[in-house]
PDB file of C-alpha atoms in Angstrom:
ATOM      1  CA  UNK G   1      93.842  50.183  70.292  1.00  0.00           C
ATOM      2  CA  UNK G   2      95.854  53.090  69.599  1.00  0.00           C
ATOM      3  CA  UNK G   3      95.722  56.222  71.626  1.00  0.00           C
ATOM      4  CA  UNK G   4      95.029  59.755  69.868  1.00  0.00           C
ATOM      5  CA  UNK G   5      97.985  62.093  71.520  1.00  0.00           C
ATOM      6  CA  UNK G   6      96.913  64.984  72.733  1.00  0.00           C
ATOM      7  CA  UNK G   7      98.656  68.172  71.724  1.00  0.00           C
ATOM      8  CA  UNK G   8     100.736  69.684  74.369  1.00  0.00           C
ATOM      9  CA  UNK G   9     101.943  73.606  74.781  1.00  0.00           C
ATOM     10  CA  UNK G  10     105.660  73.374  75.032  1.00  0.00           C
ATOM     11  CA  UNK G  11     108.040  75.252  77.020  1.00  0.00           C
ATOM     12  CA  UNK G  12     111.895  76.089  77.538  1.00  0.00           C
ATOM     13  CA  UNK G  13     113.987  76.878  80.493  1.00  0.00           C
ATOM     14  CA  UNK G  14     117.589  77.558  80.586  1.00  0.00           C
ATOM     15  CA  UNK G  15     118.638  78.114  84.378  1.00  0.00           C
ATOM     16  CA  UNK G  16     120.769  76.714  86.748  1.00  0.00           C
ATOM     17  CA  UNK G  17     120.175  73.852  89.022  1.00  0.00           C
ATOM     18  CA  UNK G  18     118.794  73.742  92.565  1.00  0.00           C
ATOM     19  CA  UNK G  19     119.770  70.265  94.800  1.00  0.00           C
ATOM     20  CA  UNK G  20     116.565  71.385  97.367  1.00  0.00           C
ATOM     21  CA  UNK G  21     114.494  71.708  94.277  1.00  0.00           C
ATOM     22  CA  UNK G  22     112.615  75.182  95.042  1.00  0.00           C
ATOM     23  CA  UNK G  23     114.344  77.142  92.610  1.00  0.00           C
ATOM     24  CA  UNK G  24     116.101  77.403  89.553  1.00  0.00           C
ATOM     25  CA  UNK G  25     115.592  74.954  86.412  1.00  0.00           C
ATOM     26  CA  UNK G  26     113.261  72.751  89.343  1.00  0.00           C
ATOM     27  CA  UNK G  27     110.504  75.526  90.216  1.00  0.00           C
ATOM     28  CA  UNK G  28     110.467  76.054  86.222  1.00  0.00           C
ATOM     29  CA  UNK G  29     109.569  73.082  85.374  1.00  0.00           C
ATOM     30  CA  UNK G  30     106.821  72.299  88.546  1.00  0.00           C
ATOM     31  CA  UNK G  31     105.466  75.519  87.378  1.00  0.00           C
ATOM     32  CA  UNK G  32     105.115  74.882  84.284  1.00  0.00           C
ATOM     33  CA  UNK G  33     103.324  71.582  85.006  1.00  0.00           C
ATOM     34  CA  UNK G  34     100.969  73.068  86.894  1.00  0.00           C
ATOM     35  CA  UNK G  35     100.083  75.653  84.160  1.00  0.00           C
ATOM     36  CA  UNK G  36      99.750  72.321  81.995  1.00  0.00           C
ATOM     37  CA  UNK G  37     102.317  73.195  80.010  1.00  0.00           C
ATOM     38  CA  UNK G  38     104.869  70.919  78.764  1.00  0.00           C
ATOM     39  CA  UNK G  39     108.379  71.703  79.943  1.00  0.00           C
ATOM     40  CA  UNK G  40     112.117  71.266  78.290  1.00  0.00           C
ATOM     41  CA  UNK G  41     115.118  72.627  80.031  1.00  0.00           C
ATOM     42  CA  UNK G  42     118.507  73.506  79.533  1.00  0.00           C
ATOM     43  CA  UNK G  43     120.766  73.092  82.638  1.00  0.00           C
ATOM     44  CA  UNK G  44     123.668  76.577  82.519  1.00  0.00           C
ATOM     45  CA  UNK G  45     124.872  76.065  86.080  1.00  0.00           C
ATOM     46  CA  UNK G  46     125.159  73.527  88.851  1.00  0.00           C
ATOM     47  CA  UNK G  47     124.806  75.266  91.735  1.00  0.00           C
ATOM     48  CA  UNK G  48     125.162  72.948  95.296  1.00  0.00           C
ATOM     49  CA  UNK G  49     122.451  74.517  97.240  1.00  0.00           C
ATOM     50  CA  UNK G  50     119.157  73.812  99.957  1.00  0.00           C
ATOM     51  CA  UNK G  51     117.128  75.693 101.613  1.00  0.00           C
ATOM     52  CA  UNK G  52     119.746  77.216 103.639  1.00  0.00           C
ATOM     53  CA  UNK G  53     121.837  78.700 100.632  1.00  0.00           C
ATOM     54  CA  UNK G  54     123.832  77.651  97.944  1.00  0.00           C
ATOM     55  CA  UNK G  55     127.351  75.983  99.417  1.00  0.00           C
ATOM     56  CA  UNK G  56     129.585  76.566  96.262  1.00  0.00           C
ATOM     57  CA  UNK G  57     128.598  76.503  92.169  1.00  0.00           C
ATOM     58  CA  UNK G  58     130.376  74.087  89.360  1.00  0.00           C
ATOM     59  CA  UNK G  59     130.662  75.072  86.151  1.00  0.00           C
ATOM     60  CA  UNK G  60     128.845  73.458  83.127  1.00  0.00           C
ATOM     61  CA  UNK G  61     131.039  72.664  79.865  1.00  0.00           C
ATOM     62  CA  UNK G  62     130.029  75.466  77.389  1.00  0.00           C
ATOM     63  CA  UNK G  63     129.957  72.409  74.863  1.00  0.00           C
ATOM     64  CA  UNK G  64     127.035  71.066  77.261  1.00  0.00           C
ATOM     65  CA  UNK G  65     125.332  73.870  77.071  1.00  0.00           C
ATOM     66  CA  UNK G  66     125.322  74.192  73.104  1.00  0.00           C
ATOM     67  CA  UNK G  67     124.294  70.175  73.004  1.00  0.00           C
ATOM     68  CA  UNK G  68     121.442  70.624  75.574  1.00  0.00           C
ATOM     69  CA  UNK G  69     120.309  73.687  73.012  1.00  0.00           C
ATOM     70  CA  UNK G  70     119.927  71.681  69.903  1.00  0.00           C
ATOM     71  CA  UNK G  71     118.755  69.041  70.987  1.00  0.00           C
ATOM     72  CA  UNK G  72     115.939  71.011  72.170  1.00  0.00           C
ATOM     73  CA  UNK G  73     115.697  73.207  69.209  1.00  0.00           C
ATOM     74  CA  UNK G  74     115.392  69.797  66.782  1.00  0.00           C
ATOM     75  CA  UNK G  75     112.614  67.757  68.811  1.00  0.00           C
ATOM     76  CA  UNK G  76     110.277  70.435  70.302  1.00  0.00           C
ATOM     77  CA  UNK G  77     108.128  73.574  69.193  1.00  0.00           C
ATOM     78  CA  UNK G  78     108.839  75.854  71.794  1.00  0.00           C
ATOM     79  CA  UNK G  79     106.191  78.420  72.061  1.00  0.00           C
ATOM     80  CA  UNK G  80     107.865  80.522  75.140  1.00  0.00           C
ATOM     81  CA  UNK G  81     110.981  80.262  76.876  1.00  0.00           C
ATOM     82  CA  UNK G  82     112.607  81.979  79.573  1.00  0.00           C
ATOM     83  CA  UNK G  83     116.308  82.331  80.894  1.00  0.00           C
ATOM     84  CA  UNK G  84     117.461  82.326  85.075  1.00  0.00           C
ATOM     85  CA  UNK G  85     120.823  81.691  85.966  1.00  0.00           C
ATOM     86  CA  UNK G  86     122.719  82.292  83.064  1.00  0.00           C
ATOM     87  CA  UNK G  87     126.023  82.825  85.714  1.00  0.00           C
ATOM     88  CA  UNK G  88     128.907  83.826  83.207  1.00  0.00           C
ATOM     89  CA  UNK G  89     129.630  86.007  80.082  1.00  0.00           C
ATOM     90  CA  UNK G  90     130.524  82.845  77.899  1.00  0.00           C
ATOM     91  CA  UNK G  91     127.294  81.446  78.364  1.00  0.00           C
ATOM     92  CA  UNK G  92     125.608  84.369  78.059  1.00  0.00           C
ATOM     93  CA  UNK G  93     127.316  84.815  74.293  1.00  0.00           C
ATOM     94  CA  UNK G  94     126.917  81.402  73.345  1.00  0.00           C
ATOM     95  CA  UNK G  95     123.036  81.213  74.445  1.00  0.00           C
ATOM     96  CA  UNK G  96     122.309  84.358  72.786  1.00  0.00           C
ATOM     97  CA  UNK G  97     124.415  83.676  69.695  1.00  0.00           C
ATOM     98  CA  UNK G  98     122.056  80.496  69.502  1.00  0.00           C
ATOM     99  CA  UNK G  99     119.132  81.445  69.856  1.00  0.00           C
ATOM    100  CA  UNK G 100     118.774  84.171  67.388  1.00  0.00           C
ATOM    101  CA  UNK G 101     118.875  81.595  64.756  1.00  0.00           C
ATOM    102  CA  UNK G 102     115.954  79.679  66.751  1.00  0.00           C
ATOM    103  CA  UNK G 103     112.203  80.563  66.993  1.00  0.00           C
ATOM    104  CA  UNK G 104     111.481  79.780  70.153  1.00  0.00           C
ATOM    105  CA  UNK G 105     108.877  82.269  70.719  1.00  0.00           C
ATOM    106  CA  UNK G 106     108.651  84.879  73.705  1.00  0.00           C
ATOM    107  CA  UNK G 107     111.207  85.024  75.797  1.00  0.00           C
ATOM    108  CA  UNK G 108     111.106  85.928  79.710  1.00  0.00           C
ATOM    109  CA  UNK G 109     114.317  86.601  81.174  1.00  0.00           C
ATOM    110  CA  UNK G 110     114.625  86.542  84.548  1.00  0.00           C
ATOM    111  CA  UNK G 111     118.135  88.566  85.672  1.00  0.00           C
ATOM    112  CA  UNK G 112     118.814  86.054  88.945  1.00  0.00           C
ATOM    113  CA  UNK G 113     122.342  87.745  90.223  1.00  0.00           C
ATOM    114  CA  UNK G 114     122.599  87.071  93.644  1.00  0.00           C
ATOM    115  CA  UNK G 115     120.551  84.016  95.706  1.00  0.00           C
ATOM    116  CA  UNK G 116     119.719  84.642  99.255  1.00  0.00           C
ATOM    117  CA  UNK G 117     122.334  84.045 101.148  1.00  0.00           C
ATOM    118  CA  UNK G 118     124.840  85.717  99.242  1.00  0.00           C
ATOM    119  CA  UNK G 119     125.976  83.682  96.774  1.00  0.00           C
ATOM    120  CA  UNK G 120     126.475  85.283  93.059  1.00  0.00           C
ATOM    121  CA  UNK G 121     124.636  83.309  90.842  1.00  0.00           C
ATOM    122  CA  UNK G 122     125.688  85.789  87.823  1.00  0.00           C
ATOM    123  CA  UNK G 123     129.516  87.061  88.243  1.00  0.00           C
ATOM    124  CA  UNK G 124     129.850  90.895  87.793  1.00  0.00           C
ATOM    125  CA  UNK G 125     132.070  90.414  84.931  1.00  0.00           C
ATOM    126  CA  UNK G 126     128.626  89.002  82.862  1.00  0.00           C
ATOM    127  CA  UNK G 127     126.140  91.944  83.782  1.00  0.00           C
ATOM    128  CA  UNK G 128     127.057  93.879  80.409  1.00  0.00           C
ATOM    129  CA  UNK G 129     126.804  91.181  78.226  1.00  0.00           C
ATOM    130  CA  UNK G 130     123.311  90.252  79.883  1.00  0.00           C
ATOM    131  CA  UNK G 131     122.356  93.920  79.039  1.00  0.00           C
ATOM    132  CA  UNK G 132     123.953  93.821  75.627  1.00  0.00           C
ATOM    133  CA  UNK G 133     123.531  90.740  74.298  1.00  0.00           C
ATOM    134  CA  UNK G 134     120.390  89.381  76.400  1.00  0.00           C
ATOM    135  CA  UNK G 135     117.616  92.659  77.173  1.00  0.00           C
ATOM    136  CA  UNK G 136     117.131  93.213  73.553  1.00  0.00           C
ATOM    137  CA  UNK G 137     115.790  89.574  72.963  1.00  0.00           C
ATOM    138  CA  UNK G 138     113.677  89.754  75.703  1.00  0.00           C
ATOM    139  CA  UNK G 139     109.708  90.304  75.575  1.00  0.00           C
ATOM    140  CA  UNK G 140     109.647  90.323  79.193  1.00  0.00           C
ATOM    141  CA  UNK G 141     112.178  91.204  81.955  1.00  0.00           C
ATOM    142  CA  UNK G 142     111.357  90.550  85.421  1.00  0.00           C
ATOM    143  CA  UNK G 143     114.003  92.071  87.838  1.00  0.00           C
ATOM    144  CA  UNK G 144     113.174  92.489  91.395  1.00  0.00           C
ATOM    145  CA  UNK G 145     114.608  95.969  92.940  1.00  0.00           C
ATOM    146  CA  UNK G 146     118.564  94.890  93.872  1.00  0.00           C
ATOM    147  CA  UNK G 147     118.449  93.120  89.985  1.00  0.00           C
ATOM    148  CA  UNK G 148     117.067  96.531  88.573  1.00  0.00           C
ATOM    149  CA  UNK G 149     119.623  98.721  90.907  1.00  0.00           C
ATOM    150  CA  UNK G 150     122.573  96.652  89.690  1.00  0.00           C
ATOM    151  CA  UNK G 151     121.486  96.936  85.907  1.00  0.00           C
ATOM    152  CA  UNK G 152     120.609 100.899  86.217  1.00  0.00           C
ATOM    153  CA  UNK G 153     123.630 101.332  88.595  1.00  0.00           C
ATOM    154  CA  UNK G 154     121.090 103.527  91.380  1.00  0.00           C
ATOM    155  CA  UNK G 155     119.126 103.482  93.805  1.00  0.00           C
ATOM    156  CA  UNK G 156     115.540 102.965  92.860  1.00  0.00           C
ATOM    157  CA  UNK G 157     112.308 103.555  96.006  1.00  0.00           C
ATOM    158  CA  UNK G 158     108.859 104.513  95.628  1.00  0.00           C
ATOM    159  CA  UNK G 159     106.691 104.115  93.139  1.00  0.00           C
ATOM    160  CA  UNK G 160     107.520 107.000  90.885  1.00  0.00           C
ATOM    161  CA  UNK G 161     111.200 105.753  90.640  1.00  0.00           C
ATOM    162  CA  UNK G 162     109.984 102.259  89.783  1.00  0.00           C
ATOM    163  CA  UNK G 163     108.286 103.610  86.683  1.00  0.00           C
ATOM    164  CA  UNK G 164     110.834 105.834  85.299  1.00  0.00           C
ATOM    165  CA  UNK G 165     113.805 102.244  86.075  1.00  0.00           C
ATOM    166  CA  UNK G 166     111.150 100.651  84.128  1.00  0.00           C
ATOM    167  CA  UNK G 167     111.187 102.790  80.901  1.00  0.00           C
ATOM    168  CA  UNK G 168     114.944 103.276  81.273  1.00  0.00           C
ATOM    169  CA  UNK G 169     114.762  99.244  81.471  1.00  0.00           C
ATOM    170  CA  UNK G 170     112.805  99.322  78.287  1.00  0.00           C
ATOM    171  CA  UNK G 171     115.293 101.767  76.715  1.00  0.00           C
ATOM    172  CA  UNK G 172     118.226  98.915  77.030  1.00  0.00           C
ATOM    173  CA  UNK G 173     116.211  96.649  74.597  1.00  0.00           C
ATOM    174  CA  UNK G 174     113.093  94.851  76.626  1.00  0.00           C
ATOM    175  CA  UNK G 175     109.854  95.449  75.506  1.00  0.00           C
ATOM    176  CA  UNK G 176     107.685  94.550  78.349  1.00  0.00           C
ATOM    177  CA  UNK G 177     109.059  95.053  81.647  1.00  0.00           C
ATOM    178  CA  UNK G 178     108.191  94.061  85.040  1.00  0.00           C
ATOM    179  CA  UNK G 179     109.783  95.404  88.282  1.00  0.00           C
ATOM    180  CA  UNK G 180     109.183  93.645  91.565  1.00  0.00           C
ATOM    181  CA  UNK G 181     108.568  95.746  94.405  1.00  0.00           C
ATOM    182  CA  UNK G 182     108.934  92.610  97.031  1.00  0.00           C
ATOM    183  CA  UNK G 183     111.817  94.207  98.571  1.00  0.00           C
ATOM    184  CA  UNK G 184     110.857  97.559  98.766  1.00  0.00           C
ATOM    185  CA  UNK G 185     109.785  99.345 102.263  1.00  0.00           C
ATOM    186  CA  UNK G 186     107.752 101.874 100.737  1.00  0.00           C
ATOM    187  CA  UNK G 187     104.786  99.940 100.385  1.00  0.00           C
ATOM    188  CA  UNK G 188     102.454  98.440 102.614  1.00  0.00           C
ATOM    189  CA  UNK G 189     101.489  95.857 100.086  1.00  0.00           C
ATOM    190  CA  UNK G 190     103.416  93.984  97.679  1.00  0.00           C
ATOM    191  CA  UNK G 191     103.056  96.399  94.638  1.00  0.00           C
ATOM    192  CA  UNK G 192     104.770  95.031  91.058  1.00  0.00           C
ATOM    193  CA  UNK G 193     104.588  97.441  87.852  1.00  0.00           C
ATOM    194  CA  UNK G 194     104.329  96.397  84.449  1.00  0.00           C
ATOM    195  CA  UNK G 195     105.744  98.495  81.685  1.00  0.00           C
ATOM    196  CA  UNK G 196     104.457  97.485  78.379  1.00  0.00           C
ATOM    197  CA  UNK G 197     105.348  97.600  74.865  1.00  0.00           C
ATOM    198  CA  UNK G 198     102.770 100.377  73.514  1.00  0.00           C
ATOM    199  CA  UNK G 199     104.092 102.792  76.754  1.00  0.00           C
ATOM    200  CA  UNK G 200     101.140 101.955  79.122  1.00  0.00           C
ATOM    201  CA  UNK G 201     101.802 101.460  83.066  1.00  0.00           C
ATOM    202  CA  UNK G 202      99.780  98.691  85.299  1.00  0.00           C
ATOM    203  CA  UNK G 203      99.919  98.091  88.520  1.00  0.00           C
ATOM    204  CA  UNK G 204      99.276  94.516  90.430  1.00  0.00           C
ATOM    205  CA  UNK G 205      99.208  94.221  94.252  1.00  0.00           C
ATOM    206  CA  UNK G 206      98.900  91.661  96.371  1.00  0.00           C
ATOM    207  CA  UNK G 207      98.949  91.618 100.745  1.00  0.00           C
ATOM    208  CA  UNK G 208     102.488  91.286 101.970  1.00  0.00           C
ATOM    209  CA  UNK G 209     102.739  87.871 103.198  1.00  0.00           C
ATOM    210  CA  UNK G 210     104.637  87.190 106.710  1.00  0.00           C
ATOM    211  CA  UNK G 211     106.690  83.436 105.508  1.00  0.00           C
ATOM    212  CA  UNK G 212     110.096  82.267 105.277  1.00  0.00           C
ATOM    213  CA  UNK G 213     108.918  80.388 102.459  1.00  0.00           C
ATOM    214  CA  UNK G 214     110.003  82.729  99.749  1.00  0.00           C
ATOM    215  CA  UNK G 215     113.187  80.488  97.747  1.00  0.00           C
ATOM    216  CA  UNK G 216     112.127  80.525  94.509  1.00  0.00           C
ATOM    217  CA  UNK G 217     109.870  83.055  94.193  1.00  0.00           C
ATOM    218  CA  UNK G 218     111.284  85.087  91.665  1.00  0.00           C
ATOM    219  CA  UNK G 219     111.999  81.845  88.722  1.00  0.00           C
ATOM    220  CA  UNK G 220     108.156  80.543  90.220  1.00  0.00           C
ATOM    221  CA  UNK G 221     106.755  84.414  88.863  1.00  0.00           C
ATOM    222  CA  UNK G 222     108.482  84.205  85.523  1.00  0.00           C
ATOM    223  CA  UNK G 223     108.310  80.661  84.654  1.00  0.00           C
ATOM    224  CA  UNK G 224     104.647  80.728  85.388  1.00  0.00           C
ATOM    225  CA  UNK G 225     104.510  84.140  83.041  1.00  0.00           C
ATOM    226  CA  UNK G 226     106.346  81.982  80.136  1.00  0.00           C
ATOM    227  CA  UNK G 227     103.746  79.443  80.510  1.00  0.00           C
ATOM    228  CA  UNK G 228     100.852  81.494  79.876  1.00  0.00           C
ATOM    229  CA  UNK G 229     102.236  83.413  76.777  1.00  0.00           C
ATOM    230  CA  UNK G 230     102.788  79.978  75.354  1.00  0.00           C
ATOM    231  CA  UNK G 231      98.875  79.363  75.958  1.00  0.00           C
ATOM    232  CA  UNK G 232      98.525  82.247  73.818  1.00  0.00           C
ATOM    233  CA  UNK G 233      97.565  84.911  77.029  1.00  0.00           C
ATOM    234  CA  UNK G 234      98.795  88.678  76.324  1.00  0.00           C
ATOM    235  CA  UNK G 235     101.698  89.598  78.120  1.00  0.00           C
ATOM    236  CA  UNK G 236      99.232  91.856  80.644  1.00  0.00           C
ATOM    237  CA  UNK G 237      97.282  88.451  81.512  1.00  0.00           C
ATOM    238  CA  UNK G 238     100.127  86.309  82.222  1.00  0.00           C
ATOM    239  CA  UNK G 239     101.393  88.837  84.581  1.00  0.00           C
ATOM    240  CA  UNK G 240      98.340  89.085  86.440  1.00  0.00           C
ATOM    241  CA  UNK G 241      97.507  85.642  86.471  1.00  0.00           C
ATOM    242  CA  UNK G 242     101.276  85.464  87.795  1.00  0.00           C
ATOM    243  CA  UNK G 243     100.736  87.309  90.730  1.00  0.00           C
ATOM    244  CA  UNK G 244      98.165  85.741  91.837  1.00  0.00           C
ATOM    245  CA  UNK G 245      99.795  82.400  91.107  1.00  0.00           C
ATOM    246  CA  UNK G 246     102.873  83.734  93.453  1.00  0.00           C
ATOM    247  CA  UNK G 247     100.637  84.867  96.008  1.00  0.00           C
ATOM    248  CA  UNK G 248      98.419  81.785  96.640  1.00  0.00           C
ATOM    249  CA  UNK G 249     102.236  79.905  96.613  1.00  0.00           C
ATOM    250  CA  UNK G 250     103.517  82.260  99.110  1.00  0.00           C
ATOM    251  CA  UNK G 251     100.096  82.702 100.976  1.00  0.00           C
ATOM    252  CA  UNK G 252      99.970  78.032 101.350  1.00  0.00           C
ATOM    253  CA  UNK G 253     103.089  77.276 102.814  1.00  0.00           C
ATOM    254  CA  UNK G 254     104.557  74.071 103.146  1.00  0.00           C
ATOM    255  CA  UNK G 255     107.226  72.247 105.543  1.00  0.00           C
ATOM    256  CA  UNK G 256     110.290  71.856 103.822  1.00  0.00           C
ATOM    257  CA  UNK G 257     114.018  72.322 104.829  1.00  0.00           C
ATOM    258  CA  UNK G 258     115.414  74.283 107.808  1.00  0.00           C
ATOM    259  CA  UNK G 259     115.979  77.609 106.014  1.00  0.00           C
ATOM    260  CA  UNK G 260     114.039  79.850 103.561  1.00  0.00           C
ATOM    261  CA  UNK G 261     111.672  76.715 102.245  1.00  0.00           C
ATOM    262  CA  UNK G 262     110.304  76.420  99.301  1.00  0.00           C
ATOM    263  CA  UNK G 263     106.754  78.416  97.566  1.00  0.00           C
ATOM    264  CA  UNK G 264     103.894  75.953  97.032  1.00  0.00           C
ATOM    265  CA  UNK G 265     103.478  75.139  93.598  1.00  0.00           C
ATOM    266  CA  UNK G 266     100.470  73.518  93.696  1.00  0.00           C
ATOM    267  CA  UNK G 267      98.394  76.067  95.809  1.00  0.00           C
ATOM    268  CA  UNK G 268      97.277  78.622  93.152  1.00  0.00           C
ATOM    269  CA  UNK G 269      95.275  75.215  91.429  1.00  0.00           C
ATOM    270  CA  UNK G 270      94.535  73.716  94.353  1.00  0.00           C
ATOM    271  CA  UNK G 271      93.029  77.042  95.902  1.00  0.00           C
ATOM    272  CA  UNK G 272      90.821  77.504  92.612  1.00  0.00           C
ATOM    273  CA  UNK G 273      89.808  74.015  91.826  1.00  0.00           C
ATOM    274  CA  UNK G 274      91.571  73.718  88.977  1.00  0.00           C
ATOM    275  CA  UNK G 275      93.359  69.611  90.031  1.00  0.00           C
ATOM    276  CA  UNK G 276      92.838  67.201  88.000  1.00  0.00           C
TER     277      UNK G 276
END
């Protein structure tokens, strides 16, 4: 008997690695399976790292890189694809340089710089080729507030600030933009902002939520926006059904690691009754 395949949404990531598996190219692609959408990857960056930080970062052979690309780009349809680590200005270059001759549709690019305890996981020398050569490919950008203070070069707090960063954002070359106001103080909840390509401002809030289960949080948000634009959902729905995604991981935790553990990929599904 043969089997009829069933069609399958496909998915890219191109991020760096995470040993602990909470973040990075790992969280991508457990989010993405939960989303039920298929997911390819392309490795950028090995970082060494747990749940108590990243111990030190080797470097991945630029040729790697370029292989990893096409053989992606000459097996799969890609209907979305986002970028996290992306760590140096010679990736950056070649990655960019690549995929403008791909169509790999939308593109999410989350800016990670710096992981939690401390460790650059994009050297300084790289941030103006990720706003030259990356922010005008993107559909979506999804800085938190340090990513969108070190692109804008100032100090961004309250809510009026976070809109104006966001059209400024949208001025480098992004057309949607989202600006996560996790680490802000100014807010009693957890209050994102969505900039969107036609001008129009949206809101999304969610309770703060007292864990140390927050590595990963940031690729979780984006990778699970990437899926849902490949399903076809407007850039407005996959943010929303983002944050909630992010909130039911943050709001489930589970018992991994001795540090900052891990979000809970599965709880958003599992929550909503949507196993199986």
């Amino acid at each position: 008997m043969t089997l009829a395949k069933i069609k399958q949404v496909q998915a890219l990531t191109i991020a760096g690695f995470d040993s602990g598996g909470g973040a990075g190219l790992q969280a991508d692609l457990k989010t993405f399976q939960e989303c039920k959408v298929f997911g390819t990857s392309v490795l950028t960056a090995l970082p060494i790292q747990n749940t108590r930080g990243v111990k030190k970062v080797y470097d991945i052979p630029l040729a790697a890189i370029q292989d990893q690309l096409e053989v992606v780009a000459e097996d799969f349809k890609i209907s979305a694809y986002k970028m996290g680590m992306l760590f140096t200005t010679e990736i950056i270059q070649l990655i960019a340089a690549f995929i403008q001759g791909q169509d790999f549709g939308y593109l999410v690019v989350d800016p990670v710089m710096i992981a939690k305890s401390g460790q650059k996981l994009l050297l300084d020398s790289a941030i103006t080729s990720l706003i030259k050569d990356i922010l005008p490919l993107a559909t979506v950008i999804t800085p938190n507030l340090p990513e969108a203070e070190v692109i804008l070069q100032r100090k961004i707090e309250g809510s009026i600030e976070m809109e104006q960063a966001a059209y400024e954002l949208q001025r480098l070359g992004a057309k949607n933009v989202v600006i996560k106001g996790g680490h802000s103080q100014d807010f009693e909840v957890s209050a994102d902002v969505l900039l969107l390509d036609d001008g129009t401002i949206h809101w999304f809030s969610s309770p703060r939520i007292d864990t140390e289960n927050t590595h990963g949080t940031g690729c979780t948000f984006s990778a699970c926006i990437t899926a849902e634009l490949a399903k076809g959902a407007s850039v407005k729905e996959a943010v929303e059904i983002a944050k909630a995604f992010i909130e039911a991981a943050l709001s489930y935790p589970i018992d991994v690691g001795h540090g900052h553990g891990p979000t809970n990929h599965w709880a958003y599904n599992e929550r909503n009754g949507l196993d199986g």
